[in-house]
XYZ file of C-alpha atoms in Angstrom:
738
model
C 30.308 65.746 89.413
C 31.582 69.165 88.343
C 33.621 69.851 85.238
C 36.531 70.901 87.389
C 36.567 67.608 89.181
C 36.499 65.775 85.833
C 39.174 67.890 84.198
C 41.818 65.261 84.752
C 39.602 62.299 83.738
C 41.003 59.699 81.350
C 37.921 57.435 81.167
C 35.201 58.041 78.555
C 31.770 56.504 78.089
C 30.541 55.990 74.501
C 26.892 55.454 73.499
C 24.585 55.733 70.446
C 26.623 53.589 68.048
C 25.864 53.300 64.304
C 23.070 50.816 63.612
C 25.416 48.554 61.638
C 27.686 48.236 64.693
C 25.025 46.789 66.969
C 23.287 44.240 64.725
C 23.612 40.719 66.232
C 26.169 39.594 63.654
C 28.477 42.541 64.440
C 28.311 42.570 68.257
C 31.345 40.317 68.592
C 33.596 42.947 66.974
C 32.007 46.006 68.627
C 34.928 46.432 71.125
C 37.431 46.427 68.257
C 35.407 48.997 66.299
C 35.142 51.342 69.293
C 38.833 50.893 70.046
C 39.782 51.637 66.429
C 37.684 54.818 66.470
C 39.005 56.179 69.780
C 42.647 55.364 69.084
C 42.593 57.904 66.271
C 42.536 60.540 69.020
C 45.124 58.927 71.269
C 46.375 55.625 72.721
C 44.150 53.654 75.097
C 45.212 51.742 78.191
C 43.306 48.661 77.032
C 40.302 47.444 75.047
C 36.913 49.052 75.786
C 34.481 47.187 78.035
C 30.998 46.778 76.529
C 28.011 46.697 78.860
C 24.267 47.210 78.817
C 23.352 50.678 80.099
C 19.970 52.256 80.756
C 19.875 53.623 77.182
C 21.321 50.585 75.391
C 24.841 49.312 74.774
C 27.699 51.445 76.062
C 31.482 51.219 75.936
C 33.808 52.304 78.740
C 37.362 53.098 77.601
C 40.363 54.732 79.272
C 42.906 56.903 77.472
C 46.533 56.991 78.555
C 46.368 60.796 78.643
C 43.548 62.969 79.966
C 44.150 65.520 77.175
C 43.387 62.848 74.568
C 40.160 61.948 76.381
C 39.054 65.602 76.302
C 40.037 65.925 72.634
C 38.016 62.783 71.809
C 34.928 64.189 73.507
C 35.282 67.533 71.712
C 35.795 65.814 68.344
C 33.331 62.942 68.427
C 30.489 63.923 70.752
C 27.372 64.833 68.809
C 28.682 63.437 65.494
C 25.813 62.490 63.126
C 26.015 58.669 62.822
C 23.378 58.274 60.091
C 24.304 56.824 56.702
C 23.830 58.855 53.512
C 20.637 56.959 52.668
C 19.241 57.557 56.175
C 19.944 61.291 55.877
C 18.236 61.351 52.490
C 15.205 59.514 53.871
C 14.934 62.162 56.607
C 15.158 64.983 53.982
C 18.488 65.996 55.523
C 16.795 67.247 58.676
C 18.893 67.688 61.820
C 19.560 64.376 63.576
C 17.781 63.372 66.738
C 19.839 63.112 69.920
C 19.681 59.303 69.726
C 21.180 59.452 66.200
C 24.277 61.338 67.348
C 27.342 59.642 68.762
C 27.604 60.240 72.501
C 30.998 60.465 74.176
C 31.517 61.959 77.615
C 34.065 61.892 80.395
C 33.245 59.100 82.833
C 34.306 58.432 86.395
C 38.100 58.707 86.406
C 38.510 55.321 88.011
C 37.411 53.780 84.772
C 35.288 51.315 86.685
C 31.551 51.180 87.315
C 30.449 52.391 90.779
C 30.450 49.740 93.432
C 27.162 48.574 94.817
C 26.361 49.904 98.280
C 26.534 47.286 100.967
C 23.250 46.278 102.524
C 22.493 47.586 106.020
C 20.909 46.016 109.097
C 19.703 47.061 112.565
C 22.529 47.294 115.095
C 21.150 45.283 117.999
C 23.118 47.038 120.796
C 23.017 50.622 119.526
C 20.531 53.524 119.639
C 20.492 57.032 118.181
C 19.001 59.775 120.366
C 18.075 63.357 119.384
C 17.687 66.330 119.812
C 20.143 66.920 122.646
C 20.250 70.139 124.632
C 22.936 72.434 123.207
C 24.839 72.457 126.473
C 25.055 68.675 126.782
C 28.315 66.775 126.385
C 29.018 63.023 126.206
C 29.270 62.695 130.022
C 25.690 64.017 130.302
C 24.545 61.380 127.800
C 26.267 58.622 129.767
C 24.422 59.686 132.945
C 21.107 59.552 131.047
C 21.793 56.137 129.470
C 23.588 54.266 132.296
C 20.402 53.227 134.209
C 19.538 50.885 131.329
C 22.871 49.070 131.089
C 26.615 49.432 130.715
C 27.485 52.011 128.061
C 30.378 50.978 125.768
C 30.745 54.276 123.910
C 28.969 57.457 122.914
C 29.528 59.868 119.999
C 27.792 63.217 119.594
C 27.092 64.205 115.966
C 25.739 67.319 114.343
C 22.635 66.912 112.205
C 21.735 68.634 108.922
C 18.839 70.344 110.749
C 21.316 72.082 113.038
C 20.367 69.912 116.031
C 22.646 67.492 117.873
C 22.211 63.752 118.184
C 24.177 61.014 119.893
C 25.125 57.431 119.033
C 25.008 55.189 122.122
C 26.392 51.622 122.146
C 25.492 49.305 125.044
C 27.214 46.084 125.927
C 24.008 44.054 125.390
C 21.074 44.219 122.994
C 18.603 43.999 125.928
C 20.040 47.216 127.404
C 19.628 48.980 124.041
C 16.045 47.731 123.789
C 15.199 48.995 127.309
C 16.760 52.400 126.556
C 14.782 52.666 123.310
C 11.497 52.032 125.128
C 12.234 54.468 127.993
C 13.841 57.355 126.101
C 11.756 57.578 122.947
C 9.211 60.384 123.563
C 10.790 61.512 126.871
C 10.501 65.241 127.545
C 13.894 66.788 128.430
C 14.521 70.474 129.094
C 11.506 71.519 127.014
C 12.239 69.199 124.100
C 10.720 65.848 123.223
C 13.419 63.221 122.632
C 13.305 60.737 119.764
C 15.119 57.453 119.839
C 15.647 54.806 117.132
C 17.873 51.775 116.721
C 21.140 52.370 114.888
C 21.899 50.822 111.493
C 25.181 49.302 110.399
C 26.475 47.734 107.177
C 25.865 44.018 106.897
C 29.110 42.125 107.454
C 30.711 40.844 104.304
C 29.726 37.292 103.628
C 32.533 34.808 103.180
C 33.430 34.338 99.513
C 32.697 30.860 98.173
C 33.742 29.249 94.904
C 30.941 27.948 92.678
C 31.639 26.026 89.506
C 29.716 25.072 86.381
C 30.839 23.031 83.382
C 29.925 24.507 80.012
C 27.533 21.628 79.295
C 25.595 22.453 82.478
C 24.615 25.870 81.118
C 21.065 26.232 79.808
C 21.176 25.669 76.050
C 17.741 26.141 74.480
C 19.590 27.740 71.544
C 21.612 24.600 70.679
C 21.320 24.336 66.856
C 19.678 21.127 65.731
C 21.315 21.463 62.320
C 24.894 21.394 63.586
C 26.770 18.228 62.677
C 29.462 16.827 64.995
C 32.976 16.517 63.699
C 33.561 12.956 62.546
C 36.314 12.560 65.154
C 34.211 13.913 68.045
C 34.145 11.126 70.623
C 32.792 12.664 73.810
C 29.183 12.843 75.004
C 27.625 14.573 78.010
C 25.144 12.413 79.916
C 22.592 13.567 82.487
C 20.042 11.891 84.779
C 22.295 8.929 85.452
C 20.610 6.276 87.627
C 21.895 5.622 91.164
C 23.797 2.525 90.029
C 25.977 4.816 87.873
C 27.152 6.993 90.771
C 30.780 5.896 90.287
C 33.102 5.877 87.293
C 32.928 2.085 87.144
C 29.151 2.294 87.296
C 29.081 4.624 84.279
C 31.430 2.320 82.374
C 29.202 -0.648 83.165
C 26.054 1.236 82.094
C 27.402 2.542 78.783
C 30.126 0.027 77.989
C 27.793 -2.049 75.812
C 27.865 0.696 73.170
C 31.647 0.596 72.723
C 35.035 0.934 74.377
C 35.214 3.880 76.787
C 38.458 5.848 77.107
C 37.562 8.267 79.911
C 34.773 9.110 82.335
C 34.533 12.397 84.234
C 31.810 12.100 86.879
C 30.500 15.525 87.917
C 30.118 16.232 91.642
C 28.587 19.053 93.686
C 30.345 21.191 96.320
C 29.945 18.397 98.863
C 31.557 15.938 96.396
C 28.289 14.089 95.844
C 27.558 12.753 92.318
C 25.169 15.012 90.394
C 23.964 12.356 87.957
C 25.995 13.937 85.137
C 29.135 12.749 83.400
C 31.401 13.271 80.417
C 32.018 9.977 78.632
C 34.692 9.700 75.938
C 34.617 6.671 73.628
C 37.468 5.317 71.547
C 35.727 6.191 68.272
C 33.131 8.559 66.877
C 30.922 5.701 65.699
C 30.762 4.224 69.220
C 29.844 7.581 70.725
C 27.148 7.988 68.053
C 25.816 4.521 68.802
C 25.571 5.416 72.513
C 23.742 8.676 71.756
C 21.201 6.935 69.529
C 20.645 4.190 72.080
C 20.217 6.636 74.975
C 17.695 8.639 72.945
C 15.524 5.522 72.734
C 15.732 4.575 76.419
C 12.777 5.217 78.734
C 12.024 4.301 82.309
C 13.365 5.202 85.731
C 16.399 2.985 85.351
C 17.508 4.521 82.067
C 19.543 7.548 81.093
C 17.082 10.190 79.958
C 19.318 12.596 78.091
C 22.669 12.782 76.335
C 24.268 15.096 73.792
C 27.557 15.715 72.061
C 29.997 17.396 74.432
C 29.911 21.187 74.146
C 33.207 21.204 76.035
C 34.911 19.190 73.298
C 33.534 21.592 70.697
C 34.747 24.618 72.650
C 38.256 23.206 73.035
C 38.456 22.468 69.292
C 37.627 26.116 68.605
C 37.589 27.026 64.917
C 38.316 23.362 64.119
C 35.195 22.283 65.999
C 31.605 21.780 64.930
C 30.763 25.506 65.117
C 33.843 26.767 63.275
C 34.183 29.501 65.905
C 36.719 30.384 68.569
C 34.187 29.649 71.305
C 36.395 30.396 74.301
C 37.301 33.813 72.912
C 33.629 34.595 72.307
C 32.740 33.563 75.856
C 35.702 35.226 77.609
C 36.040 38.332 75.441
C 39.309 40.061 74.569
C 41.584 39.842 77.579
C 38.745 38.309 79.613
C 36.663 41.484 79.207
C 33.351 39.682 78.774
C 33.885 37.558 81.889
C 34.745 40.719 83.827
C 31.571 42.369 82.566
C 29.451 39.353 83.602
C 31.182 39.254 86.986
C 30.434 42.926 87.663
C 26.826 42.612 86.491
C 26.255 39.750 88.946
C 28.085 41.470 91.822
C 30.570 38.609 92.111
C 34.207 38.866 93.184
C 35.747 37.009 90.232
C 34.852 34.791 87.255
C 37.310 32.772 85.206
C 37.681 29.658 83.057
C 39.576 26.527 84.051
C 40.508 23.758 81.631
C 40.145 20.827 83.986
C 41.653 17.368 83.547
C 39.481 14.325 84.387
C 41.511 13.588 87.511
C 43.839 16.120 89.087
C 47.438 15.312 88.253
C 46.637 12.841 85.455
C 46.885 13.149 81.694
C 43.593 13.188 79.828
C 41.071 15.247 77.928
C 40.446 18.690 79.342
C 37.006 20.121 80.038
C 35.760 23.714 80.138
C 34.828 24.729 83.680
C 33.634 28.179 84.785
C 34.520 29.207 88.347
C 32.912 32.168 90.118
C 33.848 33.466 93.570
C 31.013 35.278 95.318
C 29.112 35.507 98.587
C 25.709 34.210 97.455
C 24.549 31.379 95.233
C 22.167 33.783 93.485
C 25.182 35.701 92.192
C 26.589 32.487 90.742
C 23.221 31.696 89.135
C 23.240 35.140 87.515
C 26.711 34.429 86.095
C 25.515 31.113 84.638
C 22.524 32.871 83.078
C 24.690 35.546 81.422
C 27.188 32.927 80.228
C 24.311 30.957 78.682
C 23.265 34.112 76.818
C 26.836 34.519 75.514
C 26.828 30.870 74.398
C 23.501 31.423 72.627
C 25.165 34.166 70.573
C 27.815 31.644 69.484
C 25.064 29.266 68.376
C 23.333 32.073 66.490
C 26.575 33.061 64.733
C 27.105 29.467 63.577
C 23.630 29.202 62.073
C 23.547 32.646 60.448
C 27.194 33.159 59.448
C 29.095 29.855 59.264
C 26.705 27.177 58.044
C 26.412 27.183 54.252
C 29.260 29.665 53.778
C 32.505 29.791 51.847
C 35.589 29.724 54.065
C 38.614 31.865 53.228
C 42.010 31.499 54.896
C 45.454 32.982 54.391
C 44.466 36.634 53.878
C 46.627 39.228 55.710
C 45.603 41.386 58.664
C 45.446 44.427 56.382
C 42.330 43.016 54.727
C 39.012 44.358 55.929
C 35.467 43.573 54.897
C 36.080 45.890 51.925
C 39.008 43.738 50.745
C 36.913 40.578 50.887
C 34.126 42.228 48.891
C 36.716 43.268 46.303
C 37.951 39.672 45.901
C 34.462 38.183 45.572
C 33.045 40.900 43.301
C 33.616 38.802 40.111
C 31.326 36.105 41.537
C 28.289 38.304 42.087
C 29.291 39.925 45.384
C 28.690 39.017 49.012
C 25.533 39.042 51.082
C 27.405 38.670 54.401
C 30.950 38.660 55.832
C 32.047 37.307 59.213
C 35.712 37.457 60.241
C 36.893 35.187 63.042
C 40.215 35.049 64.917
C 41.856 31.634 64.907
C 43.543 30.188 67.969
C 47.260 30.863 68.353
C 49.827 28.386 66.956
C 47.113 26.464 65.098
C 48.181 23.862 62.520
C 47.003 24.467 58.959
C 43.954 22.443 57.924
C 44.348 19.785 55.246
C 41.648 21.446 53.167
C 43.792 24.589 52.994
C 46.636 22.708 51.340
C 49.930 24.553 51.628
C 48.295 27.916 52.413
C 49.390 29.009 55.865
C 47.032 30.451 58.425
C 47.200 34.208 58.916
C 45.394 34.010 62.249
C 41.997 34.887 60.792
C 39.182 33.116 58.950
C 36.464 34.743 56.858
C 33.049 33.137 56.470
C 31.350 34.703 53.461
C 28.049 34.088 51.687
C 27.564 34.905 48.016
C 24.537 36.749 46.724
C 24.340 34.027 44.070
C 24.815 30.552 45.548
C 25.127 29.111 42.046
C 28.527 30.807 41.782
C 30.073 28.875 44.710
C 31.739 26.256 42.499
C 33.229 28.948 40.289
C 34.500 30.918 43.306
C 36.191 27.890 44.877
C 37.766 26.826 41.576
C 39.130 30.298 40.808
C 40.257 31.351 44.290
C 41.642 28.252 46.004
C 45.468 28.416 46.176
C 45.386 31.526 43.973
C 47.127 34.868 44.361
C 44.489 37.581 44.778
C 44.472 41.328 45.461
C 45.584 44.236 43.303
C 48.606 45.250 45.387
C 47.160 48.743 45.742
C 43.815 48.819 47.526
C 44.020 45.170 48.550
C 47.303 43.552 49.593
C 48.286 40.595 47.403
C 48.333 37.119 48.935
C 47.617 33.444 48.196
C 44.370 32.285 49.787
C 42.658 28.977 50.482
C 38.959 28.884 49.631
C 36.532 26.038 50.246
C 32.980 25.393 51.305
C 31.941 24.948 54.929
C 31.795 21.160 55.247
C 29.191 19.954 57.737
C 30.400 16.337 57.556
C 34.095 16.725 58.271
C 36.943 15.934 60.611
C 38.685 18.457 62.848
C 41.802 18.430 60.624
C 39.716 19.924 57.795
C 39.265 16.755 55.730
C 35.653 16.109 54.797
C 33.305 13.276 53.898
C 31.907 12.721 50.414
C 29.358 9.976 49.705
C 28.831 8.696 46.137
C 26.104 6.131 45.530
C 26.969 3.502 42.944
C 24.053 4.515 40.706
C 25.357 8.108 40.575
C 28.330 6.839 38.562
C 28.307 6.757 34.740
C 27.972 2.915 34.563
C 28.745 3.173 30.852
C 29.593 -0.559 30.562
C 26.691 -1.895 32.583
C 25.370 -5.085 30.922
C 22.148 -3.807 29.354
C 20.992 -7.126 27.939
C 20.501 -8.663 31.399
C 16.872 -8.792 32.527
C 16.018 -7.938 36.152
C 15.681 -10.791 38.598
C 12.328 -11.773 40.113
C 13.450 -10.365 43.472
C 14.506 -6.958 42.103
C 12.254 -4.318 43.684
C 14.350 -1.143 43.749
C 14.717 1.643 41.165
C 17.166 4.507 40.858
C 15.237 7.623 39.823
C 16.541 10.934 38.401
C 15.129 14.397 37.707
C 12.784 14.281 40.691
C 10.659 17.489 40.721
C 11.694 18.548 44.226
C 10.958 22.209 43.494
C 7.333 21.369 42.715
C 6.631 18.437 45.023
C 7.246 17.669 48.690
C 8.684 14.372 49.854
C 5.186 13.246 50.857
C 3.811 14.079 47.413
C 6.640 12.085 45.799
C 5.835 9.154 48.071
C 2.179 9.316 47.034
C 3.158 9.492 43.349
C 5.197 6.293 43.521
C 2.530 4.587 45.625
C 0.335 4.929 42.552
C 2.328 1.978 41.122
C 2.168 -0.102 44.307
C 3.187 -0.249 47.951
C 6.485 1.561 48.630
C 8.917 0.214 51.232
C 11.550 2.963 51.125
C 11.973 6.319 49.394
C 15.520 7.639 49.829
C 16.533 11.068 48.519
C 20.254 11.559 47.936
C 21.724 14.743 49.448
C 24.270 17.103 47.967
C 27.565 16.379 49.775
C 28.306 20.098 50.117
C 24.941 21.833 50.458
C 23.400 19.078 52.642
C 20.189 19.469 50.648
C 18.354 16.788 48.626
C 19.412 16.419 45.006
C 16.883 15.562 42.314
C 17.754 11.863 42.479
C 17.228 8.933 44.801
C 15.958 5.393 45.257
C 12.451 3.962 45.528
C 12.003 0.400 46.735
C 8.648 -1.300 46.198
C 7.264 -4.167 48.197
C 6.757 -6.315 45.097
C 8.736 -6.801 41.875
C 5.618 -6.362 39.718
C 5.058 -2.842 41.105
C 8.660 -1.858 40.389
C 8.292 -3.257 36.871
C 5.116 -1.264 36.302
C 6.902 1.901 37.472
C 9.988 1.396 35.278
C 7.787 0.813 32.253
C 5.987 4.104 32.925
C 9.311 5.976 33.275
C 10.897 4.460 30.146
C 10.141 6.551 27.001
C 8.826 4.790 23.927
C 11.506 6.461 21.811
C 14.655 7.184 23.872
C 15.980 9.555 21.189
C 12.966 11.847 21.557
C 12.964 11.858 25.380
C 13.498 15.152 27.199
C 16.694 14.875 29.314
C 14.910 16.709 32.162
C 11.983 14.259 32.336
C 11.596 11.977 35.342
C 13.564 8.829 34.517
C 14.538 5.599 36.210
C 16.635 2.451 35.937
C 16.876 -0.775 37.864
C 19.005 -0.199 40.945
C 22.612 -1.303 40.569
C 22.935 -0.951 44.345
C 20.340 -3.661 44.885
C 22.186 -5.979 42.509
C 25.532 -5.369 44.209
C 24.081 -6.056 47.676
C 22.475 -9.304 46.429
C 26.003 -10.675 45.968
C 25.963 -13.830 43.773
C 22.179 -14.036 43.909
C 21.841 -11.089 41.535
C 20.917 -11.313 37.873
C 24.632 -11.214 36.927
C 25.450 -14.212 39.151
C 28.523 -12.200 40.119
C 29.718 -10.831 43.486
C 30.671 -7.200 42.825
C 31.456 -6.495 46.506
C 34.274 -9.029 46.760
C 35.623 -7.799 43.426
C 35.682 -4.201 44.652
C 37.157 -4.888 48.075
C 39.557 -7.667 47.162
C 40.280 -10.733 49.243
C 42.641 -8.852 51.567
C 41.208 -5.363 51.147
C 43.785 -4.518 48.485
C 41.084 -3.325 46.093
C 39.984 -0.618 48.514
C 43.572 0.399 49.261
C 44.311 0.713 45.545
C 41.287 2.977 44.957
C 42.106 5.025 48.062
C 45.651 5.718 46.818
C 44.580 6.520 43.256
C 41.877 8.921 44.457
C 44.254 10.641 46.930
C 41.931 9.924 49.856
C 42.715 9.766 53.579
C 40.055 7.067 54.010
C 37.673 4.986 51.903
C 34.743 2.830 52.943
C 32.024 0.879 51.118
C 28.738 1.082 53.023
C 25.327 -0.464 52.519
C 22.454 -2.177 54.277
C 23.866 -5.727 54.422
C 27.562 -4.856 54.712
C 29.282 -5.199 58.074
C 32.511 -3.328 58.792
C 35.053 -4.115 61.471
C 36.595 -0.638 61.168
C 35.309 1.301 64.186
C 36.439 4.578 62.586
C 34.042 4.122 59.671
C 31.568 7.007 59.270
C 27.825 6.592 59.534
C 26.098 5.318 56.407
C 24.289 7.912 54.273
C 21.602 5.403 53.308
C 20.716 1.721 52.995
C 21.855 1.551 49.379
C 25.445 0.810 48.407
C 27.644 3.882 48.422
C 31.314 4.796 48.640
C 32.441 7.212 51.359
C 35.709 9.039 50.855
C 37.669 11.204 53.265
C 38.893 14.031 51.033
C 41.501 16.675 51.790
C 40.787 18.944 48.828
C 37.566 19.621 46.946
C 39.423 18.944 43.693
C 39.922 15.354 44.948
C 36.169 14.684 44.648
C 36.508 14.566 40.855
C 39.425 12.109 41.121
C 37.375 10.030 43.536
C 34.469 9.753 41.104
C 36.763 9.000 38.152
C 38.493 6.171 40.035
C 35.168 4.622 41.031
C 33.820 4.785 37.475
C 36.960 3.102 36.101
C 36.763 0.307 38.659
C 33.050 -0.308 38.039
C 33.673 -0.231 34.287
C 36.350 -2.946 34.621
C 33.993 -5.097 36.696
C 31.094 -4.622 34.264
C 33.375 -5.633 31.381
C 34.309 -8.766 33.308
C 30.620 -9.518 33.939
C 29.777 -9.047 30.236
C 32.634 -11.341 29.280
C 31.433 -14.061 31.659
C 27.859 -13.680 30.460
C 29.031 -14.061 26.860
C 31.010 -17.198 27.715
C 28.010 -18.521 29.606
C 25.783 -17.921 26.573
C 28.198 -19.652 24.208
C 28.446 -22.586 26.573
C 24.671 -22.878 26.823
C 24.349 -22.588 23.039
C 26.930 -25.344 22.668
C 25.015 -27.557 25.002
C 21.811 -26.844 23.120
C 23.374 -27.635 19.728
C 24.789 -30.921 21.006
C 21.482 -31.950 22.460
C 19.656 -31.090 19.211
C 22.093 -33.183 17.169
C 21.711 -36.169 19.432
C 17.931 -36.008 19.317
C 17.969 -35.665 15.527
C 20.046 -38.838 15.264
C 17.470 -40.726 17.270
C 14.746 -39.516 14.930
C 13.254 -37.214 17.452
C 13.713 -34.094 15.293
C 13.225 -33.575 11.564
C 16.439 -33.192 9.557
C 17.567 -29.720 8.605
C 18.181 -28.576 5.062
C 20.462 -25.933 3.613
C 18.974 -24.216 0.606
C 21.273 -23.793 -2.392
C 23.722 -26.439 -1.318
């Protein structure tokens, strides 16, 4: 296309972006970066559309004024995009073409060229050439009429300067006969050539194809991601024939818990596909179903089930990924869907949030709908959508998991502002800013800090400074008012075990408490086989090596390592349960220093498990039921601790304890532990303090009863001795100096 023809063009095509713009973590904000750059030269009609060109990623944008487009090209094209360090590494040599920003005027329509329609042989038409110069259409009709009725003729000039003619017959057999007779015929000194005409293939009727988000290929699904503790929906595949109706699915899975809703997936002919969304009344029931399905085998069983990706997508930043999934998949203003649609050659692609049954109230589900002429085009859309979903999974693993979460900062803050705020804590290794959904309710973990519409996931260079950062920043005014706008922010860790309202789960095992009043004079019972061990050398030994170490004292039944409630990594403490009491005794003797005052506080140490004693109820060495004392006859003990610790929920979990509460979270181990639903990280300290006070009161009560029991037994012994002395069974006692 000539420069003159492009003089009025408003569309520009940008390529060769800075390396930092196209790293995987930054691709989501590439359109915004391009838009911000171009708008310095003039207003745009809309956000740029990112696509994959022959030479890498490219952005197509359209200015409101053609003069601004030309000014942008003159200003930005050829700009050296290398950083200062890259220029220094290259000894300040001239940049290569690929290192310079490319910006040129694109097709003025602002849209990629349409694909040419496929062509086919026209069954009733032939093309004949070269015609004698003196011939007209009536001469052609006389030549062609012996082979059949001629519908129309059209003489056309050819690029070679010769003339040819298009001849349409009323039947394909007539055209075939004419082709055979006329091709190679000598006419007025020229040899005629004849071929069948071609015509564009007729447009195929547009059909709607649909695909639920959970039907997309998901090899990238992170294994580490934890469901929200109020997620209740699972996606089931390979349902047996008996579960081809909603009632059949309820009958098949109803044994695992009460089912709220079933959405049975059907194909275009309304036949069941063997897939269904199943929503249970509680998270624990859904988890029970998942675990049971995972263990089923055989033709009559369900072979696969997973947490619903649709439920996660609809929760957005409050879901398991912490990301606005629908925005990532659709793009700004639906730009990514439009890009996928064009790449596949489809007519349209959009998202529907579908109710279980049309016209009824219920949980919505994410459904992609594509309108196109061929199923292959739909398959291409599903493939590209799966790739977009994989990028969401990658962002969760690399940017969200293990991060600090910051809320409440204003739109004026950039990555530079965040680095400024976290500089006192050793600086940041990564920053990821995410847009929240509109009209979202503030999370409980944010306290009274309102959402500004954005979240920042940041990772510190020094993970040891996370506690300090949270303590100093949460609900604190930050910024200098000059370079960084002042505001009050909420700062907390990313909680893997949490609810969608922001509250999170904290598990504290009873032996992790101070237990300062634990009766020390009580000897272990003959059935005691479990030890609580501290200062485990996890940096030097693997779990298997630890197992082998303890097996040196005897056969080990269970080795349980306690995890950090925030980092989801093993702490240096846990439980080891032996098969026999004598082996546990041998181990505790080896771990007990001869002189406690000279013991190194970092040495491997152990005590008899208080958890084991609590779970033994009245059969423990105290002869005291600590569980009933903690819970109270009517549950009032738990309610009292819950209120004092400012918790939204409190549960006592352990191997032999059965709970009727279907909302109770999954146990963190077989040993006795307290699980609290906290709204603020500061509440964890209150939680621990309340537990230690309650256990201290109970231990005091146990010591008091033991003392009374001892006095009573001593009294009985003294009375018996006196009686036997009176009968002459014992020698009399004497008091010297009387």
